[in-house]
Coordinates of C-alpha atoms in Angstrom, one line a residue:
M26 CA 25.2 26.5 34.9
E27 CA 23.1 23.4 35.8
R28 CA 23.3 20.6 33.6
D29 CA 23.8 17.4 35.8
G30 CA 20.1 16.2 34.7
L31 CA 21.6 16.7 31.4
E32 CA 24.9 15.0 31.5
A33 CA 23.1 11.8 33.5
L34 CA 21.2 11.7 30.4
L35 CA 23.5 11.8 28.1
A36 CA 25.7 9.4 29.5
S37 CA 22.7 6.9 29.6
A38 CA 22.5 6.8 26.8
G39 CA 26.5 5.3 25.9
I40 CA 27.3 5.1 22.1
D41 CA 23.6 6.0 21.1
G42 CA 23.9 9.2 22.5
R43 CA 25.3 10.7 19.2
R44 CA 21.0 11.3 18.5
L45 CA 20.8 13.0 21.5
R46 CA 23.9 14.8 20.5
H47 CA 22.3 15.5 17.5
A48 CA 19.2 17.0 18.7
L49 CA 20.6 19.3 20.8
T50 CA 23.1 20.7 18.5
L51 CA 20.2 21.3 16.5
V52 CA 18.2 22.9 19.0
C53 CA 20.8 25.0 20.3
D54 CA 21.2 26.6 16.4
T55 CA 19.4 29.5 17.4
Q56 CA 16.2 28.3 14.7
W57 CA 12.7 27.8 16.3
W58 CA 11.7 24.3 16.2
T59 CA 8.0 22.6 17.1
L60 CA 8.7 18.7 18.5
G61 CA 7.7 17.1 15.8
D62 CA 9.7 19.4 13.5
L63 CA 13.2 17.8 16.1
V64 CA 12.2 14.9 16.0
R65 CA 11.9 14.5 12.1
E66 CA 15.6 16.3 11.7
S67 CA 17.9 14.6 13.9
A68 CA 15.7 10.3 13.6
T69 CA 15.3 10.5 17.5
S70 CA 11.6 9.7 18.6
R71 CA 9.5 12.0 20.4
R72 CA 10.2 10.1 24.1
S73 CA 13.6 10.8 23.8
I74 CA 13.6 13.7 22.7
E75 CA 11.7 15.1 25.4
A76 CA 13.6 13.4 27.8
L77 CA 15.8 15.8 25.8
L78 CA 14.1 18.8 26.2
R79 CA 13.9 18.9 30.1
E80 CA 16.6 19.5 30.9
V81 CA 17.5 22.4 29.0
R82 CA 16.9 25.8 29.3
L83 CA 14.9 27.2 26.1
E84 CA 12.5 29.6 25.4
R85 CA 8.7 29.1 23.6
Q86 CA 6.6 30.7 20.5
G87 CA 4.2 29.0 21.1
E88 CA 4.9 25.5 19.9
R89 CA 8.4 26.3 18.9
F90 CA 10.6 26.5 20.7
R91 CA 15.4 27.3 21.1
V92 CA 17.9 27.4 23.3
P93 CA 18.4 31.0 23.4
L94 CA 21.3 32.6 22.1
L95 CA 22.8 33.3 25.0
H96 CA 22.6 29.6 26.4
T97 CA 23.7 27.4 23.7
P98 CA 27.8 27.9 25.1
D99 CA 26.2 26.6 28.4
Y100 CA 25.9 22.5 26.0
Q101 CA 28.8 23.5 23.1
D102 CA 31.4 20.6 24.0
L103 CA 28.1 18.4 24.3
F104 CA 27.2 18.7 20.9
A105 CA 27.9 15.6 18.1
V106 CA 30.6 17.2 15.9
S107 CA 30.0 15.7 12.9
E108 CA 26.8 15.1 10.8
P109 CA 25.2 11.8 11.1
P110 CA 25.7 9.5 7.7
A111 CA 25.7 10.7 3.8
D112 CA 22.9 10.7 2.4
P113 CA 23.1 8.2 -0.3
V114 CA 21.1 10.6 -3.5
G115 CA 21.4 13.9 -1.4
H116 CA 23.5 15.7 -4.3
L117 CA 21.2 14.8 -6.3
L118 CA 18.8 16.1 -5.4
P119 CA 18.8 19.6 -5.4
H120 CA 18.7 19.1 -9.6
Y121 CA 15.6 18.0 -8.8
E122 CA 13.8 20.7 -6.9
H123 CA 11.2 21.0 -9.1
V124 CA 10.5 17.3 -8.8
V125 CA 10.5 18.3 -4.8
K126 CA 7.8 20.9 -5.4
R127 CA 5.8 18.3 -7.1
M128 CA 5.2 16.3 -5.4
K129 CA 4.4 17.8 -2.2
D130 CA 1.7 19.3 -4.0
L131 CA 0.3 16.2 -4.7
I132 CA 1.4 15.2 -1.3
R133 CA -1.1 17.3 0.0
Q134 CA -3.5 17.4 -2.2
A135 CA -3.6 13.8 -1.2
P136 CA -6.5 11.9 0.0
A137 CA -5.9 11.7 3.8
A138 CA -4.7 8.8 5.8
R139 CA -6.3 6.8 7.1
Q140 CA -5.3 5.1 10.9
A141 CA -7.0 1.9 10.3
L142 CA -4.5 0.6 7.8
D143 CA -1.1 2.7 9.7
H144 CA -0.7 4.9 6.9
V145 CA 1.6 7.5 8.1
S146 CA 2.6 10.2 5.3
A147 CA 6.5 10.4 3.8
T148 CA 7.7 13.8 3.3
A149 CA 8.6 14.9 -0.2
E150 CA 12.3 14.8 -0.3
T151 CA 11.8 11.4 0.7
V152 CA 10.1 9.4 -2.2
V153 CA 12.4 11.4 -4.7
R154 CA 14.9 10.4 -2.3
R155 CA 14.1 6.8 -3.9
A156 CA 13.0 7.1 -6.7
L157 CA 17.2 8.7 -6.9
L158 CA 18.3 5.9 -4.9
L159 CA 16.4 3.7 -8.0
G160 CA 18.4 5.4 -10.6
A161 CA 21.6 5.7 -8.7
R162 CA 22.1 2.3 -8.2
F163 CA 20.3 -0.2 -10.9
W164 CA 19.9 0.4 -14.4
L165 CA 16.2 1.5 -14.5
P166 CA 15.6 1.8 -19.1
G167 CA 12.8 -0.6 -19.8
A168 CA 12.6 -1.5 -16.2
R169 CA 9.1 -2.2 -14.3
V170 CA 8.9 -1.3 -10.2
L171 CA 5.9 -2.6 -8.8
C172 CA 4.8 -0.2 -5.7
V173 CA 3.2 -2.4 -3.0
G174 CA 1.2 -0.6 -1.2
D175 CA 1.4 3.4 -1.8
H176 CA 0.0 5.5 0.6
D177 CA 3.5 7.7 -0.5
L178 CA 3.1 8.1 -3.8
T179 CA 6.5 6.9 -5.1
S180 CA 4.8 5.3 -8.5
L181 CA 4.3 9.1 -9.2
A182 CA 8.0 10.6 -8.2
V183 CA 9.5 7.6 -9.9
R184 CA 7.6 8.7 -12.5
L185 CA 8.9 12.1 -12.6
V186 CA 12.1 10.8 -12.2
H187 CA 12.5 8.1 -14.4
P188 CA 9.8 8.6 -17.4
E189 CA 12.0 5.7 -19.1
C190 CA 10.6 2.8 -16.8
E191 CA 7.3 1.3 -16.1
V192 CA 5.1 1.8 -13.1
T193 CA 2.5 0.2 -12.0
V194 CA 0.9 -0.3 -8.0
V195 CA -1.3 -2.1 -5.8
D196 CA -3.2 -1.1 -3.6
I197 CA -5.9 -1.8 -0.9
D198 CA -7.2 1.8 -1.5
E199 CA -9.3 2.7 -3.2
R200 CA -8.6 6.4 -3.2
I201 CA -5.7 6.5 -4.0
L202 CA -6.3 3.9 -6.5
A203 CA -8.3 6.4 -7.7
Y204 CA -6.0 10.4 -7.2
I205 CA -3.0 8.9 -8.4
D206 CA -4.8 7.4 -11.9
A207 CA -6.2 11.5 -11.8
Q208 CA -2.2 12.2 -12.1
D209 CA -2.1 11.3 -15.9
L210 CA 1.2 9.9 -14.7
G211 CA 1.4 6.8 -17.3
V212 CA 0.4 4.8 -13.4
S213 CA -1.3 0.9 -13.8
T214 CA -3.4 0.8 -11.2
R215 CA -4.8 -2.6 -9.9
W216 CA -6.6 -3.6 -6.7
A217 CA -5.5 -6.1 -4.1
D218 CA -5.9 -6.4 -0.8
L219 CA -2.4 -8.9 0.1
R220 CA -3.7 -10.3 3.1
L221 CA -5.9 -12.2 0.1
G222 CA -4.0 -13.0 -3.0
L223 CA -1.1 -10.2 -4.9
P224 CA -3.1 -9.7 -9.5
A225 CA -1.6 -11.7 -12.2
S226 CA -0.7 -9.1 -13.8
A227 CA 1.0 -7.1 -11.2
R228 CA 4.1 -10.0 -11.4
E229 CA 6.9 -10.1 -13.3
H230 CA 8.5 -7.2 -12.7
D231 CA 12.3 -5.8 -11.8
L232 CA 11.5 -4.1 -8.3
A233 CA 9.0 -3.5 -5.7
V234 CA 8.7 -0.8 -3.5
T235 CA 6.9 -0.9 0.0
D236 CA 6.3 1.3 3.1
P237 CA 4.2 -2.1 4.3
P238 CA 2.6 -1.3 8.4
Y239 CA 5.5 -1.8 10.9
T240 CA 4.7 -5.3 12.8
P241 CA 6.6 -8.6 12.1
E242 CA 3.4 -9.4 9.9
G243 CA 2.1 -6.4 8.0
I244 CA 6.3 -6.6 6.5
G245 CA 6.0 -10.1 6.4
L246 CA 3.1 -9.8 4.2
F247 CA 3.5 -7.0 2.2
V248 CA 7.8 -8.1 1.8
A249 CA 6.0 -11.6 0.6
R250 CA 3.7 -9.9 -1.7
A251 CA 6.9 -8.3 -3.1
V252 CA 8.6 -11.0 -3.6
E253 CA 5.3 -12.7 -5.7
G254 CA 5.9 -9.8 -8.0
L255 CA 9.6 -9.7 -9.4
K256 CA 12.0 -11.7 -11.5
D257 CA 14.1 -13.9 -10.2
E258 CA 16.8 -11.5 -10.1
G259 CA 14.9 -8.9 -8.8
R260 CA 14.8 -5.9 -5.5
V261 CA 13.0 -5.3 -3.1
L262 CA 13.2 -2.3 -1.2
L263 CA 11.6 -1.8 2.2
A264 CA 11.2 0.8 4.5
Y265 CA 11.1 0.3 7.6
G266 CA 12.0 1.7 11.3
A267 CA 11.2 1.4 15.2
S268 CA 12.6 3.5 17.9
E269 CA 16.1 3.3 19.6
R270 CA 14.4 2.1 22.5
T271 CA 12.6 -1.1 21.2
P272 CA 15.4 -2.6 19.9
M273 CA 14.0 -7.0 20.3
L274 CA 10.9 -5.4 17.8
A275 CA 13.1 -4.6 15.2
L276 CA 14.6 -8.1 15.6
K277 CA 11.3 -10.0 15.4
V278 CA 10.8 -7.7 11.6
Q279 CA 15.0 -9.3 10.5
Q280 CA 14.1 -12.2 11.5
T281 CA 10.4 -12.1 9.3
L282 CA 13.3 -11.2 6.8
S283 CA 15.4 -14.4 7.1
A284 CA 12.5 -16.9 7.6
L285 CA 12.8 -15.5 3.7
N286 CA 16.1 -16.6 3.0
L287 CA 16.5 -12.9 1.2
T288 CA 19.3 -11.3 1.6
Y289 CA 20.4 -7.7 2.7
E290 CA 21.7 -5.6 0.1
A291 CA 22.3 -2.6 1.9
V292 CA 20.5 -0.9 4.5
Y293 CA 20.6 3.0 4.9
P294 CA 20.2 4.3 8.1
D295 CA 17.4 7.0 8.5
F296 CA 15.8 7.1 5.0
N297 CA 12.7 7.8 4.7
R298 CA 11.1 10.7 7.2
Y299 CA 7.6 11.3 7.4
F300 CA 4.7 13.8 9.4
G301 CA 4.6 11.7 12.1
A302 CA 4.5 8.2 13.8
E303 CA 7.0 10.2 15.7
A304 CA 7.7 6.6 19.0
I305 CA 9.8 5.4 16.4
G306 CA 11.5 9.7 15.5
S307 CA 9.5 9.6 12.1
A308 CA 11.9 7.9 10.2
A309 CA 12.9 4.7 8.4
D310 CA 15.8 3.1 7.4
L311 CA 15.4 1.4 3.8
Y312 CA 16.6 -1.6 3.0
I313 CA 17.8 -3.7 -0.3
L314 CA 16.8 -7.5 0.2
R315 CA 17.7 -10.1 -2.5
P316 CA 15.8 -13.4 -3.0
T317 CA 17.9 -16.6 -3.2
T318 CA 17.2 -19.6 -4.3
K319 CA 15.6 -20.8 -1.8
T320 CA 12.9 -17.7 -1.1
R321 CA 9.9 -18.2 -3.4
P322 CA 9.4 -21.9 -1.4
A323 CA 9.2 -19.2 1.9
V324 CA 7.9 -17.0 0.2
A325 CA 4.6 -19.4 -0.6
A326 CA 4.9 -21.6 2.4
R327 CA 4.5 -18.3 4.6
V328 CA 1.1 -17.0 2.1
D329 CA -0.4 -20.0 2.5
K330 CA -0.7 -20.1 6.5
L331 CA -0.7 -16.2 7.1
A332 CA -3.2 -14.5 9.2
T333 CA -5.7 -11.2 8.2
A334 CA -4.5 -9.3 11.4
I335 CA -1.4 -7.5 10.6
Y336 CA -2.0 -3.6 11.8
T337 CA -1.6 -2.0 14.5
H338 CA -4.8 -0.2 14.4
G339 CA -8.7 -0.4 13.2
P340 CA -10.6 -4.1 13.4
Q341 CA -7.0 -6.0 12.1
S342 CA -4.5 -5.2 14.2
I343 CA -2.4 -7.5 15.9
E344 CA -4.3 -6.9 18.7
S345 CA -8.1 -6.8 18.2
A346 CA -8.6 -10.2 15.6
P347 CA -11.0 -12.4 15.6
A348 CA -10.4 -15.8 16.8
A349 CA -10.9 -17.7 13.8
G350 CA -14.2 -20.4 13.0
T351 CA -16.1 -17.3 14.5
R352 CA -18.9 -17.1 11.6
P353 CA -22.5 -17.6 12.6
E354 CA -23.7 -20.5 9.9
S355 CA -26.4 -20.0 7.4
G356 CA -30.6 -19.8 9.1
P357 CA -33.3 -22.4 7.4
D358 CA -34.4 -20.2 4.4
F359 CA -30.9 -20.4 2.5
T360 CA -28.9 -23.6 2.3
P361 CA -26.2 -22.7 0.4
D362 CA -23.4 -25.6 -1.8
L363 CA -20.8 -23.9 -1.0
L364 CA -19.2 -21.8 1.9
V365 CA -16.5 -19.0 0.8
G366 CA -14.4 -17.9 3.5
D367 CA -13.9 -19.3 7.5
W368 CA -17.0 -21.5 8.8
P369 CA -17.2 -23.3 12.0
K370 CA -15.5 -26.5 11.4
D371 CA -18.9 -29.1 11.5
L372 CA -20.9 -27.9 8.1
P373 CA -21.0 -30.1 5.7
Q374 CA -20.9 -28.2 2.6
P375 CA -17.7 -28.2 1.3
R376 CA -15.4 -24.9 1.3
A377 CA -13.2 -22.6 -0.2
R378 CA -10.3 -20.0 1.7
L379 CA -11.6 -16.1 0.3
A380 CA -8.2 -15.7 -1.7
T381 CA -8.5 -18.6 -3.1
W382 CA -12.4 -17.8 -4.5
L383 CA -10.6 -14.9 -5.9
A384 CA -7.5 -16.0 -7.9
K385 CA -9.7 -18.4 -10.0
P386 CA -13.6 -19.4 -10.4
H387 CA -14.0 -22.0 -8.4
A388 CA -14.3 -25.3 -10.3
S389 CA -18.6 -26.4 -10.0
A390 CA -20.4 -23.8 -10.4
P391 CA -22.9 -22.9 -7.1
S392 CA -26.5 -22.4 -6.9
K393 CA -26.2 -21.1 -3.6
V394 CA -23.4 -19.6 -1.5
A395 CA -22.4 -18.4 1.2
I396 CA -19.0 -16.3 2.4
A397 CA -17.8 -15.0 5.0
V398 CA -15.9 -11.7 5.7
P399 CA -13.4 -10.4 8.9
A400 CA -13.5 -7.5 9.3
G401 CA -10.8 -5.4 7.8
L402 CA -11.6 -6.8 5.1
E403 CA -14.8 -6.0 3.6
T404 CA -12.7 -3.6 0.8
A405 CA -13.9 -7.2 -1.4
L406 CA -16.4 -7.5 -1.2
A407 CA -17.3 -6.4 -3.9
R408 CA -14.5 -8.2 -5.8
L409 CA -16.1 -11.0 -4.1
L410 CA -19.2 -10.3 -5.2
L411 CA -18.5 -10.7 -9.3
A412 CA -16.2 -13.5 -9.0
T413 CA -18.9 -16.4 -9.0
R414 CA -21.9 -16.6 -11.1
A415 CA -24.6 -18.5 -8.7
A416 CA -28.0 -18.1 -8.7
H417 CA -27.8 -16.0 -5.1
V418 CA -24.9 -14.9 -2.3
R419 CA -25.4 -14.5 1.4
V420 CA -22.6 -12.8 2.9
H421 CA -22.4 -12.6 6.8
L422 CA -20.4 -10.3 7.2
A423 CA -19.3 -8.0 11.1
E424 CA -20.9 -4.7 10.2
P425 CA -23.7 -3.4 7.1
P426 CA -21.6 -2.8 3.8
A427 CA -20.7 1.4 4.7
R428 CA -20.5 2.4 0.8
E429 CA -22.5 1.2 -2.3
L430 CA -20.9 -1.4 -4.3
P431 CA -20.3 0.1 -8.3
A432 CA -21.1 -2.5 -10.8
V433 CA -22.6 -5.3 -9.0
P434 CA -26.5 -3.3 -9.5
A435 CA -25.3 -5.0 -12.9
V436 CA -26.0 -8.5 -12.0
Y437 CA -26.8 -8.6 -8.2
A438 CA -30.4 -6.9 -7.0
V439 CA -28.6 -6.6 -3.4
T440 CA -30.5 -6.4 0.2
V441 CA -29.3 -5.6 3.1
D442 CA -30.2 -7.3 6.6
G443 CA -28.4 -5.7 9.4
S444 CA -24.5 -7.2 8.9
V445 CA -25.7 -10.2 6.0
L446 CA -26.1 -8.6 2.7
D447 CA -28.1 -11.0 0.1
A448 CA -27.5 -10.7 -3.4
V449 CA -30.0 -12.4 -5.6
R450 CA -28.3 -13.0 -9.7
L451 CA -31.1 -10.6 -12.1
P452 CA -31.6 -12.3 -15.4
P453 CA -29.6 -10.5 -18.9
P454 CA -30.4 -6.6 -19.9
S455 CA -31.5 -6.5 -23.5
D456 CA -30.3 -3.0 -24.5
E457 CA -26.5 -3.1 -26.4
A458 CA -24.0 -1.6 -23.9
G459 CA -25.5 -2.9 -21.0
L460 CA -25.6 -6.9 -22.6
V461 CA -21.6 -6.0 -23.1
V462 CA -20.9 -4.8 -19.8
R463 CA -23.0 -7.9 -18.2
R464 CA -20.7 -10.1 -20.2
I465 CA -17.4 -9.1 -19.4
L466 CA -18.9 -8.7 -15.4
D467 CA -19.8 -12.0 -16.0
N468 CA -16.1 -13.5 -16.6
A469 CA -14.8 -10.9 -13.6
H470 CA -11.7 -12.9 -14.0
G471 CA -10.6 -13.7 -17.0
K472 CA -8.9 -10.2 -18.7
L473 CA -11.3 -7.5 -19.6
A474 CA -10.6 -6.1 -22.8
N475 CA -9.9 -10.2 -24.1
T476 CA -14.7 -10.2 -23.3
W477 CA -14.8 -6.5 -23.9
R478 CA -13.2 -7.7 -27.4
E479 CA -15.3 -10.9 -27.9
G480 CA -18.7 -8.5 -26.3
L481 CA -18.6 -6.1 -29.6
I482 CA -17.5 -9.0 -32.6
A483 CA -20.8 -10.1 -31.3
A484 CA -22.7 -7.0 -31.2
A485 CA -21.2 -6.3 -35.2
A486 CA -22.2 -9.4 -35.8
A487 CA -25.9 -9.3 -34.6
R488 CA -25.6 -5.3 -37.0
G489 CA -24.9 -7.5 -39.4
L490 CA -20.9 -6.2 -39.4
T491 CA -17.7 -8.1 -39.1
L492 CA -15.3 -6.4 -37.1
T493 CA -12.0 -7.7 -36.2
K494 CA -10.2 -8.4 -32.9
N495 CA -7.9 -6.2 -33.9
D496 CA -9.8 -3.2 -34.7
A497 CA -12.2 -4.4 -31.4
R498 CA -8.7 -3.4 -29.6
A499 CA -7.7 -0.9 -31.3
L500 CA -11.4 0.9 -29.7
I501 CA -10.7 -1.0 -26.7
R502 CA -7.4 1.3 -26.8
M503 CA -8.6 4.5 -27.5
S504 CA -11.9 3.8 -25.2
A505 CA -9.9 3.0 -21.9
P506 CA -7.0 2.2 -22.2
W507 CA -6.0 1.2 -18.6
A508 CA -8.7 -2.3 -19.8
E509 CA -5.4 -3.7 -21.1
S510 CA -4.2 -6.2 -19.1
V511 CA -6.5 -5.7 -15.7
T512 CA -9.0 -8.5 -15.0
V513 CA -12.6 -7.0 -13.3
L514 CA -11.5 -8.2 -10.3
E515 CA -8.3 -6.9 -10.2
A516 CA -9.4 -3.0 -11.7
P517 CA -9.9 -0.6 -9.4
L518 CA -13.8 0.3 -8.7
H519 CA -13.8 3.8 -9.9
R520 CA -13.0 1.8 -13.5
L521 CA -15.3 -0.1 -12.5
E522 CA -17.7 2.7 -12.1
S523 CA -16.6 4.0 -15.7
L524 CA -17.0 0.7 -17.4
P525 CA -20.5 1.2 -19.0
T526 CA -19.6 5.2 -20.7
A527 CA -16.7 3.6 -21.5
V528 CA -18.6 0.6 -23.1
A529 CA -21.4 2.7 -25.0
A530 CA -18.5 4.6 -26.4
T531 CA -16.7 1.5 -28.5
L532 CA -20.1 0.5 -29.7
A533 CA -21.1 4.3 -30.5
S534 CA -17.2 4.1 -32.8
L535 CA -18.2 0.8 -34.6
P536 CA -18.1 1.3 -38.3
D537 CA -21.0 1.6 -40.1

């Protein structure tokens, strides 16, 4: 038997050789493995597994492999003889097989991952175990849970396991928000680009769950926003993983967490498993973080100076983000009263940050506004336009807009010339439903249901009817229960697309 290379590999791993020995035990158990499955099951990086497989005798069937039973005794003295650390909720999982099955179907049918957003899907077992851990560690009846990004669909698992708690999702991906709403499991959805802020209606939660981009910048931003969404006594559950080969990257992330003055209540190794992310062993630890009295000031300081580059791929990756202050100046045919975004410093006009523009109405009432939108923030375009009542808005983009802009055509006539978009404000419509919709969109920073209510009362008065606030709100609740506490700028685009139909339904329900 020739195994010098294997013994040398295990010896070089030292005390960390347990991962490799566990993988060796698995590949010798007569089961057929794919590389991805073995990486995920052993929570060991792909490079380390490939190094191991080069040193053992394998038989293969296509992409699958195993050590033949004949050769298993050659390696038995090298096996890991004990199991990995106990799963804190593994004993509960058999009681929720029906939820795991449901989540497998939901994950399989969900929108495809987007590399530019660093999407990697967690397994169904992982998201159900997250939900079980929440219930095992915290009292959930009446609790409010915030999912800060939810490509993994943890929100749906939490609602299936704990229907007694309230769950809200904030996410940049409109497809994910629409998919979660379509399941009708009572999850509230909010659109947010966390680089531009957390929705005001996503505050005061008891628990926050996040599985962010695995860069120090991404971890810092998502955890900071999670803290903003918490009550003072809340907790953040963070999924984060690094390869056993890259402890310095893990150190940078933990330094970022330490800078937020968070305490570690627990760290569960390799709790999360993924389809993909083989560079980190298709696994991530689960941190339970508790804010201190020094956390909120640290969070405020961080988000005030955060960068937009937080991902490992795409135009907003930490490697490829453009330098600040490189937006083109406005042309001679358009002189703005206000500049929004990152513009050259020598321009004389007053300016506002993108985050401030979305967070609250501007103090003045500019007639012409120029907005600079850097690459990677295009998903905010519709909201940036709806955030003002300016007569003319010119938007400079990194590239031409890729899709139609729901709700915007009800307010602006839009033309596009290359990467420059012009939006000229339309006069109010003449029809009753159009007027109510326009009233809502014109008050984009306000509570959508409140503006809708006043629009219904005005429409009823124009018909010679009296409609109370409570009656108007009841009509809205019947037609669009999602509108209760959201603003136009927080609402997912599919909700804004449905707004004209919903408004028409409430008007049709007015008493004769």
